Short mmCIF file of C-alpha atoms and ligand atoms in Angstrom, two decimals:
data_model
loop_
_atom_site.label_atom_id
_atom_site.label_comp_id
_atom_site.label_asym_id
_atom_site.label_seq_id
_atom_site.Cartn_x
_atom_site.Cartn_y
_atom_site.Cartn_z
CA MET A 1 -8.04 4.89 -22.77
CA ALA A 2 -7.96 5.07 -18.96
CA TRP A 3 -6.83 1.91 -17.18
CA PRO A 4 -9.45 0.04 -15.09
CA ALA A 5 -10.37 1.42 -11.69
CA VAL A 6 -12.42 0.45 -8.65
CA ARG A 7 -15.09 2.59 -7.03
CA LEU A 8 -14.45 3.56 -3.40
CA CYS A 9 -17.31 3.86 -0.89
CA THR A 10 -16.94 7.64 -1.26
CA GLY A 11 -17.92 7.33 -4.94
CA ALA A 12 -14.39 8.23 -6.10
CA SER A 13 -12.57 6.11 -8.64
CA MET A 14 -9.19 4.52 -7.73
CA PRO A 15 -7.02 3.00 -10.50
CA LEU A 16 -6.41 -0.72 -9.97
CA LEU A 17 -2.72 -0.20 -10.76
CA GLY A 18 -0.50 2.29 -8.96
CA LEU A 19 3.24 2.88 -8.61
CA GLY A 20 4.75 1.84 -5.26
CA THR A 21 7.63 3.98 -3.99
CA TRP A 22 9.05 2.40 -0.79
CA ARG A 23 12.87 2.42 -1.08
CA ALA A 24 12.65 4.69 -4.16
CA ARG A 25 14.65 7.69 -3.13
CA GLN A 26 15.69 11.05 -4.54
CA ASN A 27 16.43 11.12 -8.27
CA ASP A 28 15.42 7.47 -8.75
CA CYS A 29 12.00 8.23 -7.33
CA TYR A 30 11.57 11.44 -9.34
CA GLN A 31 12.49 9.61 -12.57
CA ALA A 32 10.29 6.62 -11.72
CA VAL A 33 7.23 8.83 -11.19
CA LYS A 34 7.94 10.67 -14.46
CA THR A 35 8.28 7.38 -16.35
CA ALA A 36 5.16 6.00 -14.71
CA LEU A 37 3.08 9.04 -15.62
CA GLU A 38 4.39 8.91 -19.20
CA THR A 39 3.53 5.21 -19.35
CA GLY A 40 -0.05 5.90 -18.26
CA TYR A 41 -0.01 5.27 -14.49
CA ARG A 42 -2.44 7.61 -12.74
CA HIS A 43 -1.95 6.40 -9.17
CA ILE A 44 1.07 6.92 -6.90
CA ASP A 45 1.51 5.35 -3.45
CA THR A 46 3.80 6.99 -0.92
CA ALA A 47 4.12 7.74 2.82
CA GLU A 48 5.95 10.17 5.05
CA LEU A 49 8.12 7.21 6.08
CA TYR A 50 9.44 6.81 2.52
CA GLN A 51 11.08 10.27 2.56
CA ASN A 52 10.40 10.83 -1.12
CA GLU A 53 7.32 13.03 -1.13
CA LYS A 54 9.26 16.10 -2.32
CA GLU A 55 10.59 14.21 -5.35
CA ILE A 56 7.13 12.88 -6.15
CA GLY A 57 5.79 16.43 -5.77
CA GLN A 58 8.39 17.74 -8.22
CA ALA A 59 7.52 15.12 -10.84
CA LEU A 60 3.80 15.84 -10.40
CA LYS A 61 4.36 19.59 -10.64
CA GLU A 62 6.17 19.22 -13.96
CA ASN A 63 3.41 17.02 -15.32
CA PHE A 64 0.73 19.45 -14.17
CA ALA A 65 2.62 22.24 -15.94
CA ALA A 66 2.60 20.09 -19.08
CA GLY A 67 -1.19 19.67 -18.95
CA LEU A 68 -1.92 16.75 -16.60
CA LYS A 69 -4.91 17.66 -14.42
CA ARG A 70 -4.78 17.17 -10.66
CA GLU A 71 -8.05 15.22 -10.71
CA GLU A 72 -6.55 12.73 -13.19
CA VAL A 73 -4.01 11.41 -10.65
CA PHE A 74 -4.79 9.45 -7.49
CA VAL A 75 -2.28 10.14 -4.72
CA THR A 76 -2.08 8.14 -1.49
CA SER A 77 0.05 8.92 1.54
CA LYS A 78 0.18 7.46 5.04
CA LEU A 79 0.38 8.53 8.65
CA TRP A 80 3.40 6.91 10.27
CA ASN A 81 3.30 5.26 13.70
CA ASN A 82 5.13 8.07 15.55
CA CYS A 83 2.28 10.51 14.73
CA HIS A 84 -0.72 8.65 16.15
CA HIS A 85 -1.31 11.16 18.93
CA PRO A 86 -4.41 13.10 17.83
CA GLU A 87 -2.47 16.38 18.08
CA ASP A 88 0.15 15.05 15.65
CA VAL A 89 -2.20 13.93 12.88
CA LEU A 90 -2.90 17.27 11.18
CA PRO A 91 0.78 18.42 11.27
CA ALA A 92 1.94 15.08 9.79
CA PHE A 93 -0.72 15.26 7.09
CA GLN A 94 0.25 18.84 6.26
CA ARG A 95 3.93 17.91 5.91
CA SER A 96 3.00 15.28 3.34
CA LEU A 97 0.65 17.64 1.52
CA THR A 98 3.27 20.40 1.39
CA ASP A 99 6.06 18.09 0.26
CA LEU A 100 3.82 16.65 -2.44
CA GLY A 101 2.91 20.20 -3.49
CA LEU A 102 -0.81 19.38 -3.47
CA ASP A 103 -3.83 21.00 -1.91
CA TYR A 104 -5.64 17.75 -1.20
CA LEU A 105 -4.85 14.02 -1.11
CA ASP A 106 -7.05 11.33 -2.63
CA LEU A 107 -6.38 8.86 0.18
CA TYR A 108 -4.64 8.99 3.56
CA LEU A 109 -4.01 5.73 5.40
CA MET A 110 -3.10 4.92 8.98
CA HIS A 111 0.10 2.99 8.22
CA CYS A 112 -0.29 0.49 11.08
CA PRO A 113 -2.59 0.10 14.10
CA VAL A 114 0.29 0.33 16.63
CA ALA A 115 1.28 3.80 17.95
CA TYR A 116 4.99 4.47 18.48
CA ALA A 117 6.47 7.07 20.84
CA ARG A 118 6.00 10.68 19.71
CA GLY A 119 8.94 12.59 18.28
CA ASP A 120 11.15 12.83 15.22
CA LYS A 121 12.32 9.22 15.20
CA PHE A 122 10.48 6.98 12.75
CA PHE A 123 11.76 3.95 14.66
CA PRO A 124 11.95 4.72 18.39
CA PHE A 125 13.40 1.36 19.45
CA ASP A 126 14.97 0.34 22.76
CA ASP A 127 18.36 -1.36 23.01
CA LYS A 128 16.71 -4.76 22.53
CA GLY A 129 15.26 -3.61 19.20
CA GLN A 130 11.71 -3.40 20.59
CA ALA A 131 9.52 -0.48 19.55
CA ILE A 132 8.80 2.09 22.26
CA THR A 133 5.06 2.47 21.97
CA LEU A 134 2.51 5.09 22.97
CA ASP A 135 -0.70 4.39 24.84
CA ILE A 136 -3.04 5.73 22.18
CA HIS A 137 -5.67 3.47 20.68
CA PHE A 138 -6.06 3.57 16.90
CA MET A 139 -9.68 4.81 17.27
CA GLU A 140 -8.38 8.05 18.79
CA THR A 141 -6.07 8.46 15.81
CA TRP A 142 -8.90 7.56 13.41
CA LYS A 143 -11.10 10.32 14.86
CA ALA A 144 -8.35 12.86 14.15
CA MET A 145 -8.11 11.50 10.60
CA GLU A 146 -11.87 11.95 10.20
CA ASN A 147 -11.36 15.66 10.92
CA LEU A 148 -9.11 15.84 7.81
CA VAL A 149 -12.05 14.70 5.69
CA ASP A 150 -14.34 17.23 7.38
CA ALA A 151 -11.81 19.98 6.57
CA GLY A 152 -11.78 18.98 2.89
CA LEU A 153 -8.06 18.14 2.99
CA VAL A 154 -8.44 14.52 1.91
CA LYS A 155 -11.08 12.78 -0.20
CA ALA A 156 -10.92 9.40 1.55
CA ILE A 157 -9.27 7.83 4.58
CA GLY A 158 -8.34 4.23 5.19
CA VAL A 159 -6.15 1.82 7.10
CA SER A 160 -3.14 -0.34 6.41
CA ASN A 161 -1.99 -3.55 8.10
CA PHE A 162 -5.31 -3.81 9.96
CA ASN A 163 -6.71 -7.31 10.56
CA ILE A 164 -10.42 -8.14 10.11
CA SER A 165 -11.40 -7.44 13.74
CA GLN A 166 -9.56 -4.11 13.74
CA MET A 167 -11.12 -3.05 10.46
CA GLU A 168 -14.56 -3.95 11.84
CA GLU A 169 -13.84 -1.97 15.01
CA VAL A 170 -13.17 1.13 12.91
CA MET A 171 -16.34 0.52 10.89
CA THR A 172 -18.42 0.12 14.05
CA ASN A 173 -16.99 2.95 16.13
CA GLY A 174 -15.96 5.51 13.54
CA ARG A 175 -18.11 8.16 11.87
CA ILE A 176 -16.38 7.57 8.53
CA LYS A 177 -15.85 4.11 7.14
CA PRO A 178 -12.34 3.16 5.93
CA ALA A 179 -12.36 3.25 2.11
CA VAL A 180 -9.29 1.01 1.78
CA ASN A 181 -7.24 -1.51 3.74
CA GLN A 182 -3.69 -1.79 2.34
CA VAL A 183 -1.91 -5.02 3.30
CA GLU A 184 0.87 -7.31 2.12
CA SER A 185 -0.57 -9.74 -0.43
CA HIS A 186 0.83 -11.93 -3.18
CA PRO A 187 0.14 -15.53 -4.26
CA TYR A 188 2.00 -16.86 -1.17
CA LEU A 189 -0.16 -14.63 1.11
CA GLY A 190 -3.59 -14.58 -0.49
CA CYS A 191 -5.48 -12.77 2.35
CA HIS A 192 -8.60 -14.65 1.23
CA ARG A 193 -10.53 -14.10 4.51
CA LEU A 194 -9.69 -10.41 4.60
CA LEU A 195 -10.70 -9.96 0.96
CA GLU A 196 -14.04 -11.63 1.69
CA SER A 197 -14.64 -9.31 4.64
CA CYS A 198 -13.59 -6.22 2.64
CA THR A 199 -15.89 -7.18 -0.23
CA ALA A 200 -18.82 -7.74 2.13
CA ASN A 201 -18.24 -4.35 3.74
CA GLY A 202 -17.51 -2.24 0.66
CA VAL A 203 -13.85 -1.72 1.60
CA ILE A 204 -11.25 -1.91 -1.19
CA LEU A 205 -8.22 -4.12 -0.56
CA THR A 206 -4.86 -2.87 -1.84
CA ALA A 207 -2.00 -5.38 -2.13
CA TYR A 208 1.48 -4.20 -1.25
CA CYS A 209 4.53 -6.34 -2.12
CA PRO A 210 2.34 -7.70 -4.94
CA ILE A 211 5.28 -9.35 -6.70
CA GLY A 212 6.89 -10.46 -3.46
CA ARG A 213 9.71 -7.90 -3.33
CA PRO A 214 12.02 -10.12 -5.45
CA GLY A 215 15.68 -10.20 -4.59
CA SER A 216 15.22 -8.64 -1.15
CA GLN A 217 16.65 -10.05 2.04
CA GLU A 218 13.14 -10.24 3.56
CA ALA A 219 11.80 -12.24 0.61
CA GLU A 220 14.50 -14.86 1.16
CA GLN A 221 14.10 -14.82 4.94
CA TYR A 222 10.32 -15.27 4.98
CA GLY A 223 9.88 -17.80 2.17
CA VAL A 224 8.68 -15.48 -0.60
CA GLY A 225 11.95 -15.37 -2.57
CA SER A 226 10.96 -18.07 -5.05
CA LEU A 227 7.57 -16.57 -6.01
CA LEU A 228 8.60 -15.45 -9.51
CA GLU A 229 10.15 -18.89 -10.11
CA ASP A 230 7.14 -20.83 -8.85
CA THR A 231 6.29 -23.50 -11.43
CA VAL A 232 2.53 -22.78 -11.31
CA ILE A 233 3.12 -19.05 -11.94
CA MET A 234 5.76 -19.78 -14.60
CA ASP A 235 3.54 -22.24 -16.49
CA ILE A 236 0.65 -19.76 -16.56
CA SER A 237 2.92 -16.92 -17.65
CA LYS A 238 4.36 -18.99 -20.53
CA LYS A 239 0.86 -19.87 -21.70
CA HIS A 240 -0.08 -16.19 -21.96
CA GLY A 241 3.30 -14.93 -23.23
CA LYS A 242 3.56 -12.82 -20.05
CA THR A 243 6.11 -12.56 -17.24
CA PRO A 244 5.60 -14.11 -13.77
CA ALA A 245 5.35 -10.57 -12.31
CA GLN A 246 2.52 -9.73 -14.72
CA VAL A 247 0.67 -12.91 -13.75
CA CYS A 248 0.96 -12.09 -10.02
CA LEU A 249 -0.43 -8.59 -10.67
CA LYS A 250 -3.20 -9.77 -12.98
CA TRP A 251 -4.36 -12.36 -10.42
CA GLN A 252 -4.93 -9.53 -7.90
CA ILE A 253 -6.64 -7.24 -10.39
CA GLN A 254 -9.04 -10.03 -11.41
CA ARG A 255 -9.91 -10.38 -7.68
CA ASN A 256 -10.67 -6.62 -7.72
CA VAL A 257 -7.61 -6.00 -5.54
CA VAL A 258 -5.61 -2.83 -6.25
CA VAL A 259 -1.85 -3.40 -6.86
CA ILE A 260 1.02 -0.98 -6.28
CA PRO A 261 4.21 -2.68 -7.58
CA LYS A 262 7.34 -0.62 -6.95
CA SER A 263 10.02 -0.18 -9.55
CA VAL A 264 12.59 2.46 -10.42
CA THR A 265 13.55 0.56 -13.59
CA PRO A 266 11.83 2.01 -16.69
CA ALA A 267 11.45 -1.36 -18.45
CA ARG A 268 9.85 -2.89 -15.33
CA ILE A 269 7.55 0.09 -14.78
CA LYS A 270 6.26 -0.57 -18.30
CA GLU A 271 6.21 -4.36 -17.88
CA ASN A 272 4.14 -4.04 -14.70
CA SER A 273 1.54 -1.98 -16.57
CA GLN A 274 0.99 -4.42 -19.44
CA LEU A 275 -1.86 -6.18 -17.69
CA PHE A 276 -4.94 -5.25 -19.63
CA ASP A 277 -4.54 -7.34 -22.79
CA PHE A 278 -4.95 -10.83 -21.29
CA GLU A 279 -7.26 -12.67 -18.91
CA LEU A 280 -6.57 -15.54 -16.49
CA SER A 281 -9.06 -18.41 -16.69
CA GLY A 282 -11.07 -19.59 -13.68
CA ASP A 283 -8.81 -22.64 -13.40
CA GLU A 284 -5.70 -20.46 -13.47
CA MET A 285 -7.13 -18.19 -10.76
CA SER A 286 -7.91 -21.26 -8.60
CA ALA A 287 -4.43 -22.71 -9.15
CA ILE A 288 -2.86 -19.43 -7.94
CA ASN A 289 -5.30 -19.25 -4.99
CA LYS A 290 -3.97 -22.65 -3.89
CA LEU A 291 -0.38 -21.35 -3.62
CA ASP A 292 -1.22 -19.54 -0.36
CA LYS A 293 1.20 -20.47 2.43
CA ASN A 294 0.74 -17.50 4.76
CA ALA A 295 4.30 -16.27 3.96
CA ARG A 296 4.47 -12.75 5.36
CA MET A 297 7.54 -10.51 5.02
CA VAL A 298 6.39 -7.25 6.56
CA GLY A 299 5.44 -8.11 10.12
CA PHE A 300 6.23 -5.00 12.16
CA TRP A 301 8.17 -7.50 14.26
CA ALA A 302 9.50 -4.82 16.63
CA CYS A 303 6.03 -4.42 18.15
CA LYS A 304 5.01 -8.10 18.09
CA THR A 305 4.07 -8.12 21.79
CA HIS A 306 1.86 -5.01 21.57
CA PRO A 307 -1.88 -5.67 22.25
CA VAL A 308 -2.92 -4.29 18.85
CA TRP A 309 -0.14 -5.95 16.81
CA PRO A 310 -2.33 -7.08 13.89
CA PHE A 311 -0.77 -10.35 12.81
CA ASN A 312 -2.02 -12.58 15.66
CA GLU A 313 -5.15 -13.04 13.57
CA GLU A 314 -5.36 -14.80 10.20
CA PHE A 315 -5.75 -12.41 7.25
N1 NAP B 1 1.43 -0.05 3.85
C1 NAP B 1 2.56 -0.67 4.12
O1 NAP B 1 2.89 -0.99 5.28
C2 NAP B 1 3.49 -0.99 2.98
C3 NAP B 1 4.58 -1.87 3.20
C4 NAP B 1 5.40 -2.16 2.12
C5 NAP B 1 5.15 -1.61 0.89
N2 NAP B 1 4.12 -0.72 0.69
C6 NAP B 1 3.85 -0.08 -0.63
O2 NAP B 1 3.72 -1.12 -1.61
C7 NAP B 1 4.68 -0.92 -2.64
C8 NAP B 1 5.10 -2.24 -3.25
O3 NAP B 1 5.70 -3.09 -2.31
P1 NAP B 1 7.27 -3.41 -2.27
O4 NAP B 1 7.99 -2.28 -2.90
O5 NAP B 1 7.61 -3.75 -0.89
O6 NAP B 1 7.39 -4.75 -3.12
P2 NAP B 1 7.14 -5.19 -4.65
O7 NAP B 1 6.46 -4.12 -5.40
O8 NAP B 1 6.51 -6.53 -4.59
O9 NAP B 1 8.63 -5.40 -5.18
C9 NAP B 1 9.49 -4.33 -5.47
C10 NAP B 1 10.81 -4.90 -5.95
O10 NAP B 1 10.61 -5.66 -7.14
C11 NAP B 1 11.46 -5.23 -8.19
N3 NAP B 1 10.63 -5.33 -9.41
C12 NAP B 1 9.66 -4.49 -9.82
N4 NAP B 1 9.07 -4.93 -10.93
C13 NAP B 1 9.69 -6.10 -11.25
C14 NAP B 1 9.50 -7.02 -12.30
N5 NAP B 1 8.57 -6.84 -13.24
N6 NAP B 1 10.31 -8.12 -12.34
C15 NAP B 1 11.25 -8.32 -11.38
N7 NAP B 1 11.47 -7.46 -10.36
C16 NAP B 1 10.68 -6.36 -10.29
C17 NAP B 1 11.83 -3.81 -7.83
O11 NAP B 1 13.13 -3.50 -8.33
P3 NAP B 1 13.54 -2.11 -9.05
O12 NAP B 1 12.87 -0.99 -8.32
O13 NAP B 1 15.01 -2.11 -8.89
O14 NAP B 1 13.09 -2.23 -10.47
C18 NAP B 1 11.84 -3.85 -6.31
O15 NAP B 1 13.08 -4.33 -5.84
C19 NAP B 1 5.81 -0.16 -1.92
O16 NAP B 1 6.73 0.41 -2.80
C20 NAP B 1 4.99 0.81 -1.11
O17 NAP B 1 4.51 1.87 -1.92
C21 NAP B 1 3.28 -0.43 1.73
#
């Protein structure tokens, strides 16, 4: 049986669970995608920035050869900040499409509202570690992304790391509404206001870092490191015979938020998918909602002073 999905404003269906692939490289990424597809995942999240689209493409190709149909898998990629110039959008999209070995994408996201300097460098930073930016507003980039939909190259477009005002600006001034906003969210960063705005506007929220990137330097640095040892999460997980990671994921799914946990470990890829045989009660959902402490790890700190840096506004 297919795993639960949400309906995008385009009418397309997007599985509530996908495989994240940031920091999954080369053979690890190829194997992870193969394991995920075998396990039943039908949604893969990547980006040009992750430098793993060829490996994902190879794993998809082998699965297609074995009978998986293209329309059964939902593939998302993202336009990185150094390609916001309208002339750079189609070439960047085509690189992703070619590397993935596909003839269309299900979803293409603008990775961040801030435009970086054009060129080959993903991180064009000055000697003080500040991003060198480009004077291109995200609406200009959005219009070039709309042309990808017109050309039939992508089924839906969306944004990532956009705050409520920025998302509304795209909805007001664009021809095509963003189908998705992908942001960092976990019990310590509930994004309750943003979720309310997305729901009211028919935009689907996708949570990245949904289990708080355990063990990472950022998780420790920004106060997220203890998420899987939080007593509220642990008590709920014991009650259901589930792991803390599964509880964090289930909480999002029950809020109709799509989750894309990353793992290259086969046992964890399976663990993260065992979400559809239990239900959190209303009280358990409320107890997790109360854990919010606005603890954000991914802050695009190198462009913090830029006028469209998104995190000046509460999510
Ligand atoms: N749009 C954006 O700006 C943006 C930013 C960040 C991330 N993302 C997307 O969101 C995805 C998920 O975010 P993330 O990778 O940053 O964080 P995450 O999914 O919260 O955490 C990934 C880390 O958790 C470990 N892990 C996975 N399952 C586990 C489990 N059940 N128990 C304990 N540890 C577990 C993984 O290790 P192993 O791999 O070693 O198993 C990995 O180190 C990314 O991969 C990417 O696709 C998007």
